[in-house]
Coordinates of C-alpha atoms in Angstrom, one line a residue:
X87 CA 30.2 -14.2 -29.6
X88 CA 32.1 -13.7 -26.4
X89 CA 33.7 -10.8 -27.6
X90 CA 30.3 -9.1 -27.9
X91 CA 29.0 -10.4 -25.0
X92 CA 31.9 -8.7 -22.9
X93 CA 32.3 -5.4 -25.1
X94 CA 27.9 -5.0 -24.5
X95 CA 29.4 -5.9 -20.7
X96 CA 31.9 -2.9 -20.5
X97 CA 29.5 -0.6 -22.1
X98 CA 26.8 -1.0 -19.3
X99 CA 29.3 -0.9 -16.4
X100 CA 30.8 2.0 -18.3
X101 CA 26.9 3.7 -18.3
X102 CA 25.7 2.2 -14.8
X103 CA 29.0 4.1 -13.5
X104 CA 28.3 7.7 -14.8
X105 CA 25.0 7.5 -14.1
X106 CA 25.8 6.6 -10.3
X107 CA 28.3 9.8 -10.3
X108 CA 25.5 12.1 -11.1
X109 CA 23.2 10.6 -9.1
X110 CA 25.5 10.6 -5.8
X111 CA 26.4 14.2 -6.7
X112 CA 22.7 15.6 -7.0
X113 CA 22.8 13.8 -3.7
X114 CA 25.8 15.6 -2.1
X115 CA 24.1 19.1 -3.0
X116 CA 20.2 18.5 -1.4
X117 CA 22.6 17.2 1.5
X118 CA 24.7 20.2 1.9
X119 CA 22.2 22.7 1.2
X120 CA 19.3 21.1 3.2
X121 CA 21.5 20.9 6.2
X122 CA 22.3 24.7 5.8
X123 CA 18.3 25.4 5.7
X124 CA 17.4 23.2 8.5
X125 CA 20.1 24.4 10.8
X126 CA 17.8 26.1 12.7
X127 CA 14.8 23.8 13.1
X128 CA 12.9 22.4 15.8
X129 CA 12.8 19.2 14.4
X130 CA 15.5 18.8 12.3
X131 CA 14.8 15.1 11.1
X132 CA 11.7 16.2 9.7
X133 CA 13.1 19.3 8.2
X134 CA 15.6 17.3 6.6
X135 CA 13.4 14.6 4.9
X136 CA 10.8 17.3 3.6
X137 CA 13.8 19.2 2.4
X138 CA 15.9 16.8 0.6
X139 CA 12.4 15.7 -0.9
X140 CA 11.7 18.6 -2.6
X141 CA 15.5 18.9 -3.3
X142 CA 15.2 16.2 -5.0
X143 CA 11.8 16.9 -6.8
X144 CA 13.1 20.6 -8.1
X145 CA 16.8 20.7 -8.0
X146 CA 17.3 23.6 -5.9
X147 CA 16.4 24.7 -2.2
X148 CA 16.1 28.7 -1.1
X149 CA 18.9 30.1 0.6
X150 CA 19.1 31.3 4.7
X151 CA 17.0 29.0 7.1
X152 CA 13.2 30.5 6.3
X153 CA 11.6 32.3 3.8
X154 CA 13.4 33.2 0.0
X155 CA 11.4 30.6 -1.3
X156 CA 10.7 33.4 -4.2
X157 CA 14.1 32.1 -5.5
X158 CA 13.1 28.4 -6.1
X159 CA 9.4 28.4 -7.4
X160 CA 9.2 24.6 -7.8
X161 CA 10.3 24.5 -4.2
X162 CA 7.8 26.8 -3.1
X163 CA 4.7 25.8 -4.6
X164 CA 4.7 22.1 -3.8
X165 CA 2.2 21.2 -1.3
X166 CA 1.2 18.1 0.9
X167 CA -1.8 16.2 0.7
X168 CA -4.0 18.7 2.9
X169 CA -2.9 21.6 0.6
X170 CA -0.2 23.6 2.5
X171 CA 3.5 23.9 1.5
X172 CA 5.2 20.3 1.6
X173 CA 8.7 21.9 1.5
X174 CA 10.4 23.6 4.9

């Protein structure tokens, strides 16, 4: 019974663990490529939360600091709650 007990053990660390390296490295790329986009904003903080939000939400952000949002459609057409574009 304890041998199960700590093979069912290794398995979920095993599991937990690749699951953390693709979560920190989906992180690592909305960081990077939100900090390229928002390198020229007003307010950056802002720019970087709605950023790595949508980041997040659609996997990919628009290259260059404005506009080519044609390249990431999912990016594009999410909105906030009063109906314009949620995503900088």
């Amino acid at each position: 019974m304890k041998l199960v007990f700590a093979g069912v053990l290794l398995i979920c660390l095993v599991l937990t663990s690749s699951l953390l390296e693709v979560t920190m490295a989906g992180s690592g790329f909305c960081d990077s490529k939100c900090s390229a986009r928002c390198s020229k904003a007003g307010v950056q903080d802002s720019c970087l939360k709605y950023c790595r939000i949508c980041c997040e939400k659609c996997q990919c952000v628009p290259s260059g600091t404005y506009g080519n949002k044609h390249e990431c459609p999912c990016y594009r057409d999410l909105k906030n709650s009063k109906g314009k574009p949620k995503c900088p």
